[in-house]
Amino acid sequence: MKLTALSWTILASAPWTSASKQPNFVFILTDDQDYEMKSLDYMPLLQKYLINEGTSYERHYCTVAICCPSRVNLWTGQAAHNTNVTDLHPPYGGYPKFVERGYNENWLPVWLQQLGYNTYYTGKLFNAHTVNNYDDPPVNGFNGSDFLLDPYTYEYFNAYMTRNGAEPVSYKGEYSPDVIANKAYGFLDDASKDPDRPFFIGIAPIAPHSNMRSVPTLKRDTPFYAERHAHLFKEEKIPRTKNFNPKEPSGVGWVKNLPVLSDTLIEYHDEFYRARLRALQSVDEIVEEVVKRLESNGLLHNTYIIYTSDNGYHISQHRLPPGKECPFEEDIHIPLIVRGPGVPAGHTAHVVSSHTDLTPTILNLAGKARPDLDGSAIPLTEKALAKPDSGEHVNVEFWGRAIPEGKYGWIGDDFLPGFGRVGARNNTYKALRLSAADYSFLYTVWCTGDKEFYDMKRDPDQLHNLFDDQSIHLAEDFTIAGRSFSQVHDRIDSLLLVLKLCKGKTCHSPWSVLHPDDAVRSLKDALRPKFDEFYKEQPKVSFSSCQLGYLKDEEGPQHAKVWETVQHPRPGGKQVPFQYEGHWSWWT
Ligand SMILES: *[C@@H]1O[C@H](CO)[C@@H](O)[C@H](O)[C@H]1NC(C)=O
Ligand SMILES: *[C@@H]1O[C@H](CO)[C@@H](O)[C@H](O)[C@H]1NC(C)=O
Ligand SMILES: *[C@@H]1O[C@H](CO)[C@@H](O)[C@H](O)[C@H]1NC(C)=O
């Protein structure tokens, strides 16, 4: 549907005759929870109350595989290259950067309040939201809040929290996810007392993030769990997939240089994995209690419960120590489960979605569509889910370092005074995850010049990079719609070039930037031989250096050629590149 200025105005101002029509939201956001290592299988209450009663989105992705940038992406509905909150700390990220960029006045909770919602949040919000800057300025947009604060956020038994912007309170000795649980139940009861207004409650415990003490000195550990869960999962091990500590090195750049993991490390990683599963049990209990309270307050039928994580996690895959920040499936493919009015029970949805889509989804349900955001609402009803699947792309990006977790933090070449070795520095990349019925792959361009392409139909473990000489036979065999690897590569590189700069509509329909006549809507359309020359001639995605933040001048070509312009050059001969970035609007 093409929206005109007029229809957008009508849509935007659609009045809600009765506030009671607006649904409530309970949003449970875990920290670093994986999909690929099967963590959901170890959460029986989540299975019972959400998976069996709701829809699991099995192709859901984060777009930046690290906490703060991912959370800002999630709560603003905008790509990280547009928020420019790309790191955990200033100058490139963290709470101060979120504030500096104006999002404290312009993000989901504020928009929900404008739509008549009471809004609440407890747990971790962003990194670099600290015991010192918690009220400078206070977080805006919540009627009730109780935030975990740095530098204690990742200490499971030493939380500091600010309630409604007041002086931080210590919870030393109490188990952080349980503290969050009780605060969440309190907010749920507060919200239920105001029957005239719908509510949104964010619940963000740190489980199953690793325990990390940063003052007075850095100490990295496995996640900590509550005593009542200590007896669980004594025998569990990380799934021994093909990419688990592989014999041959895999990946590119610093990943390719990782040594084989020793038995000592593997043992530690398995215990790390078990600790994660135990830490998640506290979250599992939250799921049950939330559903029960909603039910006893008579609110369950009109409440969407959304369950997801900020990013995924790897442990030992590709020989990696515990951590995230990579474009591998372990890090970007994450759980998303939705239970609520009209959402099919026990259903598995195959639509491709990302965190950028969740704020648009919530706003849609709350009564105000926002097509200016970078995501689009995901289908929730049986009817919407039955429509032929349109989207196939996820735009993934990253700037900065990969940081190892756990006590053997040994990767990388980057030293910081006072910290020592902090990780692998050259971890800046642009990636495209394309997933359709006939093809599924990951394409990544790194700041180092490395490129990766994994054909995930044949190589779901991402062990054979088709750009590697050793995989040349696989590249020679590779076809999509009868076209060769290099023909496919030309197309997807152009798609990535559009996506790395996309904004609003161009993020939803990136092919329309290259083909404004809408003749191309998918990779298959673009693969027609008549476009061969056009795609071959496109500027290629590249970097001139590895930076820790989004420095545009270092990020290669910024404009794609447009098919119509190439076909019908303007009189006078000089080609004018189509400027889409930032200038696209629904009115053009
Ligand atoms: C919640 O906050 C909004 C915005 O400040 C306000 O309009 C609304 O009245 C508040 N709700 C309650 C119950 O105080
Ligand atoms: C990181 O990338 C830069 C290029 O931007 C290169 O000069 C440097 O050698 C790289 N470091 C490592 C360890 O690969
Ligand atoms: C992103 O923020 C950094 C730090 O403030 C700044 O140097 C950079 O120019 C910004 N990038 C863009 C594309 O605005």
XYZ file of C-alpha atoms and ligand atoms in Angstrom:
630
model
C 0.000 0.000 0.000
C 1.315 3.425 -0.937
C 0.337 6.026 1.596
C -0.279 9.545 0.414
C 0.190 12.570 2.625
C -3.534 12.714 3.109
C -4.071 9.128 4.163
C -1.100 9.311 6.527
C -2.656 12.345 8.217
C -5.918 10.508 8.651
C -4.155 7.415 9.918
C -2.012 9.393 12.304
C -4.917 11.180 13.858
C -7.311 8.232 14.000
C -9.114 8.893 17.277
C -9.630 6.114 19.746
C -13.230 6.367 20.732
C -12.797 4.081 23.680
C -9.570 3.719 25.573
C -10.581 0.213 26.584
C -10.004 -0.923 23.010
C -6.299 -0.323 23.360
C -4.505 -3.468 24.482
C -1.996 -3.696 27.316
C 1.592 -4.831 26.827
C 3.936 -6.772 29.031
C 7.350 -6.881 27.383
C 9.870 -9.314 28.862
C 13.396 -8.625 27.621
C 16.160 -10.990 28.635
C 19.864 -10.271 28.268
C 21.995 -12.312 25.828
C 19.528 -15.186 25.550
C 20.314 -17.501 22.633
C 17.972 -19.248 20.276
C 20.512 -21.508 18.603
C 21.773 -23.251 21.755
C 18.164 -24.164 22.559
C 17.736 -22.153 25.745
C 13.948 -22.023 25.225
C 13.775 -25.805 25.615
C 14.852 -25.381 29.225
C 12.044 -23.023 30.182
C 8.970 -25.179 30.904
C 6.784 -22.304 32.120
C 7.592 -20.201 29.076
C 6.654 -23.227 26.970
C 3.392 -23.677 28.832
C 2.226 -20.065 29.066
C 3.708 -18.402 26.009
C 4.841 -20.882 23.349
C 1.791 -23.150 23.666
C -0.581 -20.194 23.996
C 1.053 -17.851 21.514
C 3.111 -17.618 18.335
C 6.846 -18.220 18.086
C 8.599 -16.126 15.451
C 11.282 -18.491 14.311
C 13.089 -16.083 12.028
C 13.501 -13.137 14.347
C 16.810 -11.236 14.456
C 18.494 -8.454 16.300
C 20.195 -5.925 14.045
C 23.164 -5.096 16.295
C 24.418 -7.974 18.417
C 25.189 -6.035 21.586
C 23.052 -4.701 24.438
C 22.827 -0.929 24.302
C 22.752 -0.384 20.518
C 20.263 -3.236 20.186
C 18.009 -1.864 22.930
C 18.034 1.632 21.437
C 17.180 0.085 18.060
C 14.371 -1.869 19.712
C 12.824 0.979 21.723
C 13.047 3.578 18.935
C 12.185 1.444 15.895
C 15.195 2.892 14.115
C 18.291 1.276 12.669
C 21.540 1.808 14.548
C 22.990 3.681 11.564
C 20.190 6.205 12.121
C 20.241 6.367 15.923
C 24.064 6.427 15.836
C 23.978 4.806 19.272
C 26.450 2.112 18.324
C 28.415 1.267 21.461
C 28.023 0.669 25.203
C 29.684 3.907 26.286
C 30.228 7.453 25.037
C 31.372 8.799 22.664
C 29.596 6.277 20.441
C 26.928 4.847 22.712
C 25.421 4.331 26.144
C 22.680 6.254 27.921
C 24.383 9.674 27.511
C 24.504 9.198 23.753
C 20.824 8.155 23.725
C 20.000 11.400 25.540
C 22.288 13.513 23.361
C 20.578 12.193 20.236
C 17.204 13.372 21.549
C 15.656 9.949 22.036
C 14.772 10.514 25.687
C 11.927 12.717 24.357
C 11.260 10.564 21.335
C 10.904 6.856 21.928
C 8.346 4.162 22.560
C 7.295 4.918 26.160
C 6.820 8.618 25.350
C 4.787 7.763 22.256
C 2.677 5.344 24.285
C 1.983 7.963 26.943
C 0.846 10.296 24.179
C -1.596 7.574 23.166
C -3.014 7.425 26.703
C -0.905 4.645 28.176
C 0.480 4.292 31.661
C 4.023 3.024 31.225
C 6.334 1.146 33.581
C 9.771 -0.402 33.349
C 12.063 -2.307 35.634
C 15.493 -3.839 35.116
C 18.340 -2.943 32.811
C 17.652 -0.119 30.396
C 20.948 0.894 28.741
C 24.639 0.678 29.501
C 26.375 3.737 30.949
C 23.189 4.568 32.872
C 24.910 4.809 36.211
C 24.710 5.598 39.918
C 26.087 9.013 38.925
C 24.086 10.028 35.855
C 20.742 8.333 36.681
C 19.045 11.733 37.147
C 21.111 13.729 34.682
C 18.650 13.776 33.051
C 16.170 11.265 34.463
C 14.828 8.695 32.018
C 11.741 10.134 30.405
C 8.535 8.365 29.451
C 7.625 6.122 32.361
C 4.923 6.556 34.978
C 6.807 4.111 37.141
C 10.393 2.940 36.785
C 13.055 1.068 38.710
C 16.298 0.741 36.780
C 19.443 -1.297 37.387
C 22.459 0.988 37.330
C 26.057 0.688 36.214
C 28.699 -0.102 37.272
C 26.754 -2.809 39.164
C 24.296 -3.908 36.454
C 25.948 -7.291 35.822
C 26.513 -8.198 39.469
C 23.767 -10.672 40.257
C 24.015 -10.148 44.017
C 24.943 -6.497 44.187
C 22.340 -4.443 42.354
C 21.873 -0.701 42.652
C 18.595 0.703 41.419
C 16.884 4.036 41.027
C 13.124 4.122 41.564
C 11.353 6.915 39.674
C 14.615 8.812 39.439
C 15.353 8.845 43.181
C 18.695 8.244 44.861
C 20.057 4.730 44.061
C 19.277 1.958 46.543
C 21.530 -1.053 47.141
C 20.173 -4.607 46.962
C 23.351 -6.279 48.100
C 22.871 -9.970 48.775
C 19.571 -10.227 46.884
C 19.350 -12.038 43.560
C 18.915 -9.377 40.881
C 16.351 -11.205 38.639
C 14.202 -11.878 41.727
C 14.398 -8.218 42.745
C 13.245 -7.264 39.246
C 10.444 -9.845 39.426
C 8.983 -8.326 42.584
C 9.176 -4.816 41.213
C 7.472 -5.967 38.015
C 4.613 -7.549 39.975
C 4.210 -4.301 41.899
C 3.961 -2.303 38.660
C 1.529 -4.830 37.280
C -0.707 -4.314 40.291
C -0.367 -0.506 40.051
C -1.284 -0.633 36.362
C -4.290 -2.868 37.012
C -5.715 -0.325 39.443
C -6.310 2.195 36.632
C -8.988 0.484 34.513
C -9.452 3.531 32.285
C -5.945 3.523 30.902
C -4.093 0.787 29.044
C -0.554 0.012 30.175
C 2.877 -1.014 28.984
C 5.277 -2.763 31.364
C 8.884 -3.527 30.425
C 10.582 -6.242 32.489
C 14.296 -6.553 31.804
C 16.228 -8.863 34.123
C 19.942 -9.390 33.435
C 19.661 -13.188 33.135
C 21.339 -14.987 31.481
C 24.130 -12.385 31.018
C 27.489 -13.325 32.516
C 28.310 -11.994 35.967
C 30.679 -9.070 35.605
C 32.112 -7.000 38.370
C 33.765 -3.850 37.127
C 34.709 -2.051 40.353
C 37.183 -1.876 41.973
C 38.705 -4.205 39.354
C 37.288 -6.128 36.426
C 36.228 -9.684 37.273
C 34.448 -11.800 34.691
C 32.489 -14.882 35.603
C 29.754 -17.266 34.543
C 26.208 -16.035 35.179
C 25.132 -16.491 38.813
C 21.888 -18.287 39.654
C 19.554 -18.490 42.615
C 20.285 -21.141 45.230
C 16.954 -22.860 44.507
C 18.126 -23.624 40.955
C 21.631 -24.810 41.797
C 20.699 -28.493 41.544
C 19.441 -28.238 37.962
C 21.065 -29.314 34.688
C 24.114 -31.012 36.147
C 24.636 -33.053 32.975
C 23.783 -30.533 30.267
C 26.348 -29.560 27.664
C 26.494 -27.026 24.868
C 25.007 -28.705 21.776
C 27.878 -30.295 19.828
C 26.991 -28.783 16.470
C 29.473 -28.936 13.577
C 30.654 -25.438 14.362
C 31.381 -26.326 17.996
C 35.148 -25.889 18.440
C 35.761 -26.990 14.844
C 38.993 -28.686 13.780
C 39.485 -26.217 10.957
C 39.456 -22.478 11.674
C 36.343 -20.666 10.421
C 35.103 -17.129 9.916
C 37.345 -14.261 8.857
C 39.604 -11.682 10.500
C 40.260 -12.201 14.194
C 37.829 -15.145 14.375
C 39.865 -17.106 11.865
C 42.925 -16.738 14.086
C 41.330 -18.303 17.159
C 43.113 -21.424 18.424
C 41.310 -24.709 19.092
C 39.739 -24.659 22.565
C 41.446 -26.820 25.185
C 39.583 -29.366 27.297
C 39.849 -27.037 30.281
C 38.155 -24.297 28.331
C 35.459 -26.618 27.009
C 34.713 -27.782 30.528
C 34.443 -24.188 31.688
C 32.233 -23.308 28.720
C 29.873 -26.201 29.478
C 29.551 -25.008 33.072
C 29.026 -21.480 31.768
C 26.194 -22.857 29.611
C 24.594 -24.679 32.558
C 24.812 -21.515 34.650
C 22.923 -19.659 31.914
C 20.153 -22.244 31.930
C 19.873 -21.991 35.718
C 19.808 -18.194 35.639
C 16.976 -18.396 33.110
C 14.818 -20.344 35.580
C 14.153 -17.127 37.482
C 12.885 -15.578 34.261
C 10.755 -18.658 33.635
C 9.088 -18.058 37.001
C 8.417 -14.424 36.064
C 6.561 -15.602 32.951
C 4.217 -17.761 35.025
C 3.563 -15.152 37.672
C 2.877 -12.427 35.077
C 0.314 -14.606 33.291
C -1.335 -15.610 36.574
C -1.611 -12.024 37.789
C -2.986 -10.803 34.479
C -5.527 -13.588 34.633
C -6.633 -12.916 38.200
C -6.907 -9.193 37.409
C -9.127 -10.017 34.417
C -6.630 -8.487 31.968
C -5.128 -11.464 30.196
C -7.554 -11.398 27.244
C -6.578 -7.821 26.353
C -2.831 -8.007 26.974
C -0.012 -8.808 24.581
C 2.896 -10.535 26.241
C 6.035 -10.153 24.167
C 9.112 -12.186 25.051
C 12.522 -11.650 23.483
C 16.202 -10.934 24.178
C 18.443 -8.027 23.236
C 20.831 -10.230 21.267
C 21.961 -13.830 20.991
C 25.054 -15.588 22.303
C 27.831 -17.967 21.358
C 29.961 -20.274 23.465
C 32.607 -22.345 21.670
C 31.031 -22.132 18.206
C 33.769 -21.163 15.736
C 36.157 -21.612 18.730
C 34.766 -18.425 20.265
C 34.846 -17.745 23.991
C 31.476 -16.784 25.566
C 30.206 -13.585 23.978
C 28.208 -11.960 21.187
C 28.936 -9.121 18.702
C 29.442 -11.383 15.673
C 27.125 -11.703 12.665
C 26.959 -15.485 13.157
C 23.509 -16.996 13.576
C 24.160 -17.728 17.270
C 24.506 -13.989 17.943
C 21.780 -12.485 15.759
C 19.020 -15.109 15.661
C 16.993 -14.663 18.833
C 13.749 -15.771 20.470
C 10.528 -13.858 19.870
C 7.257 -15.132 21.257
C 4.002 -13.197 21.327
C 0.852 -14.146 23.165
C -2.221 -11.929 23.005
C -5.595 -11.125 21.490
C -5.925 -12.717 18.058
C -2.450 -14.252 18.092
C -2.699 -17.956 17.158
C -1.872 -20.368 19.990
C 0.866 -22.936 19.586
C 1.784 -21.483 16.206
C 5.186 -21.140 14.586
C 5.547 -18.155 12.262
C 8.127 -18.131 9.483
C 8.032 -14.442 8.618
C 11.389 -12.705 8.736
C 11.416 -9.995 11.393
C 13.866 -7.929 13.398
C 14.001 -5.810 16.536
C 13.464 -2.725 14.389
C 9.919 -4.012 13.814
C 8.796 -4.295 17.440
C 8.152 -0.624 18.226
C 6.140 -0.237 14.993
C 4.212 -3.386 15.946
C 3.352 -2.076 19.403
C 2.398 1.378 18.093
C 0.182 -0.211 15.465
C -1.685 -2.127 18.141
C -1.839 0.929 20.393
C -3.589 2.841 17.621
C -1.005 4.891 15.796
C 0.904 3.467 12.859
C 4.337 4.999 12.303
C 5.484 4.266 8.746
C 8.274 6.810 9.189
C 10.137 4.364 11.433
C 12.688 1.953 9.982
C 10.751 -1.178 10.854
C 7.313 -2.407 9.942
C 4.653 -4.062 12.073
C 4.951 -7.833 12.132
C 1.837 -9.891 11.312
C 0.114 -11.186 14.436
C -3.236 -12.656 13.471
C -3.893 -15.923 11.699
C -5.087 -14.034 8.649
C -2.076 -11.727 8.515
C 0.284 -14.630 9.102
C -1.275 -16.605 6.246
C -0.414 -13.932 3.668
C 2.405 -14.854 1.314
C 5.616 -13.887 2.981
C 7.076 -10.692 1.562
C 10.098 -9.667 3.614
C 13.280 -11.676 3.283
C 16.040 -9.383 4.481
C 17.520 -8.388 7.807
C 20.052 -5.594 7.909
C 22.709 -6.345 10.522
C 25.473 -3.930 11.474
C 28.190 -3.495 14.046
C 30.840 -1.017 15.076
C 33.670 -1.552 17.504
C 35.007 -4.427 19.513
C 34.173 -8.012 20.271
C 34.487 -8.477 24.028
C 35.156 -11.908 25.523
C 33.250 -12.959 28.652
C 33.984 -15.475 31.371
C 37.205 -15.790 33.305
C 39.375 -16.726 30.309
C 38.975 -13.445 28.481
C 41.816 -14.046 26.110
C 40.804 -13.015 22.611
C 41.903 -9.981 20.767
C 44.627 -7.512 20.215
C 43.179 -4.435 21.828
C 44.701 -3.169 25.066
C 43.279 -0.357 27.146
C 45.195 1.272 29.993
C 43.822 -0.018 33.318
C 41.879 -2.817 31.654
C 44.488 -4.818 29.802
C 43.265 -6.885 26.938
C 39.714 -5.810 26.110
C 38.904 -7.782 23.020
C 39.142 -7.834 19.270
C 39.120 -4.370 17.841
C 38.483 -4.906 14.140
C 34.910 -6.025 14.609
C 33.151 -3.411 12.491
C 31.012 -4.837 9.700
C 27.851 -4.605 7.591
C 25.851 -7.769 7.126
C 22.833 -8.946 5.242
C 20.851 -11.956 6.394
C 18.553 -13.096 3.612
C 16.094 -15.866 4.281
C 13.464 -17.115 1.828
C 11.899 -20.438 0.898
C 14.576 -21.319 -1.680
C 17.642 -19.645 -0.261
C 19.101 -18.605 3.039
C 22.436 -16.956 3.545
C 24.584 -14.480 5.411
C 26.701 -11.934 3.550
C 29.126 -9.758 5.499
C 31.568 -7.048 4.518
C 34.141 -6.251 7.206
C 36.108 -3.082 7.859
C 39.258 -5.128 7.223
C 38.169 -5.840 3.652
C 37.236 -9.430 4.499
C 34.021 -10.804 3.061
C 31.896 -13.709 4.152
C 29.131 -15.617 2.459
C 27.536 -18.704 3.980
C 24.974 -20.702 2.060
C 22.857 -21.686 5.024
C 20.734 -24.175 3.147
C 23.822 -26.328 2.690
C 25.968 -24.988 5.491
C 23.761 -24.005 8.441
C 26.803 -24.044 10.729
C 28.494 -21.311 8.692
C 31.768 -23.140 8.287
C 32.382 -22.677 4.557
C 32.884 -19.107 3.467
C 32.300 -19.053 -0.289
C 34.898 -16.288 -0.635
C 37.544 -18.687 0.703
C 39.784 -20.400 -1.814
C 39.118 -23.678 -0.036
C 35.412 -23.350 -0.720
C 35.793 -22.554 -4.395
C 34.035 -25.796 -5.371
C 31.044 -24.750 -3.272
C 31.026 -21.321 -4.898
C 31.143 -22.963 -8.339
C 28.158 -25.137 -7.453
C 26.178 -22.319 -5.959
C 23.160 -21.000 -7.850
C 19.992 -19.108 -7.077
C 17.382 -19.079 -9.850
C 20.026 -20.534 -12.144
C 22.410 -17.599 -11.626
C 26.004 -17.930 -10.490
C 27.608 -16.910 -7.221
C 29.202 -13.790 -8.706
C 25.887 -12.715 -10.231
C 24.208 -13.208 -6.858
C 27.058 -11.390 -5.131
C 26.652 -8.306 -7.339
C 22.972 -8.089 -6.385
C 23.293 -8.619 -2.664
C 26.174 -6.195 -2.381
C 23.929 -3.515 -3.915
C 21.143 -4.483 -1.549
C 23.537 -4.118 1.376
C 24.669 -0.735 0.032
C 21.057 0.459 0.141
C 20.340 -1.069 3.548
C 23.422 0.267 5.301
C 22.020 3.764 4.670
C 18.306 3.070 4.651
C 15.750 5.149 6.498
C 12.001 4.634 6.853
C 10.459 3.165 3.744
C 13.782 2.373 2.110
C 14.491 -0.044 4.985
C 11.218 -1.898 4.365
C 11.487 -1.893 0.552
C 15.178 -1.587 -0.285
C 14.849 -2.911 -3.845
C 12.618 0.047 -4.678
C 15.597 2.349 -4.215
C 17.450 0.550 -6.994
C 14.285 0.064 -9.046
C 11.816 2.870 -8.246
C 9.402 1.411 -10.814
C 8.895 -1.476 -8.361
C 9.741 -4.051 -11.027
C 12.087 -5.732 -8.560
C 10.899 -6.783 -5.131
C 13.122 -9.715 -4.285
C 16.538 -11.155 -5.003
C 15.012 -13.436 -7.627
C 13.552 -10.482 -9.507
C 16.897 -8.698 -9.367
C 18.701 -11.747 -10.769
C 17.186 -11.324 -14.244
C 19.997 -11.270 -16.817
C 18.956 -7.877 -18.135
C 20.199 -6.352 -14.879
C 23.636 -8.056 -14.992
C 25.566 -5.033 -16.220
C 23.697 -2.668 -13.927
C 24.613 -4.635 -10.806
C 28.156 -5.316 -11.918
C 28.718 -1.584 -12.278
C 27.334 -0.652 -8.873
C 29.763 0.788 -6.329
C 30.678 -1.929 -3.824
C 30.240 -1.830 -0.054
C 33.593 -1.134 1.570
C 35.409 0.634 4.404
C 38.576 2.664 4.267
C 39.564 1.788 7.843
C 38.395 0.064 11.012
C 36.768 2.550 13.381
C 35.079 2.078 16.751
C 32.057 4.159 15.729
C 30.034 5.258 12.755
C 32.372 7.612 10.919
C 30.765 8.046 7.552
C 33.856 9.152 5.692
C 35.482 5.807 6.469
C 32.554 3.790 5.185
C 33.032 3.721 1.436
C 30.480 4.582 -1.264
C 27.295 6.208 -0.008
C 25.090 6.062 -3.095
C 23.755 3.346 -5.315
C 22.971 3.829 -8.955
C 19.324 3.699 -9.882
C 18.095 1.510 -12.761
C 15.926 4.194 -14.379
C 18.701 6.753 -14.230
C 21.116 4.344 -15.834
C 18.591 3.428 -18.533
C 17.503 6.964 -19.284
C 20.355 9.333 -18.533
C 19.319 12.911 -18.081
C 19.744 15.226 -21.043
C 23.151 16.791 -20.771
C 24.760 13.456 -20.196
C 25.869 13.675 -16.563
C 24.373 11.016 -14.334
C 22.884 12.267 -11.122
C 22.916 9.650 -8.431
C 19.594 9.231 -6.707
C 19.901 10.633 -3.217
C 17.708 8.525 -1.055
C 19.387 8.666 2.269
C 17.483 10.981 4.573
C 15.529 12.499 1.723
C 12.992 9.815 1.130
C 9.517 10.507 2.335
C 6.029 9.189 1.858
C 5.232 12.287 -0.151
C 7.718 11.664 -2.955
C 1.337 8.830 33.235
O 2.152 9.831 32.662
C 1.499 10.618 31.681
C 2.533 11.554 31.075
O 3.170 12.286 32.066
C 0.335 11.357 32.307
O -0.358 12.074 31.325
C -0.590 10.355 32.976
O -1.613 11.037 33.662
C 0.162 9.496 33.969
N -0.723 8.478 34.541
C -0.992 8.446 35.827
C -1.884 7.320 36.284
O -0.541 9.243 36.616
C 42.753 -3.835 12.033
O 42.397 -3.183 10.845
C 43.338 -2.220 10.407
C 42.779 -1.620 9.140
O 41.770 -0.707 9.431
C 44.683 -2.874 10.163
O 45.633 -1.873 9.854
C 45.109 -3.630 11.399
O 46.286 -4.355 11.111
C 44.034 -4.593 11.806
N 44.430 -5.307 12.993
C 44.369 -6.611 13.051
C 44.880 -7.235 14.295
O 43.916 -7.287 12.158
C 28.105 9.276 15.177
O 28.558 9.779 16.408
C 29.955 10.016 16.461
C 30.316 10.424 17.890
O 29.634 11.567 18.265
C 30.325 11.081 15.435
O 31.708 11.299 15.455
C 29.889 10.591 14.066
O 30.144 11.569 13.083
C 28.420 10.254 14.055
N 28.099 9.606 12.803
C 27.170 10.091 11.972
C 26.953 9.337 10.710
O 26.516 11.088 12.222
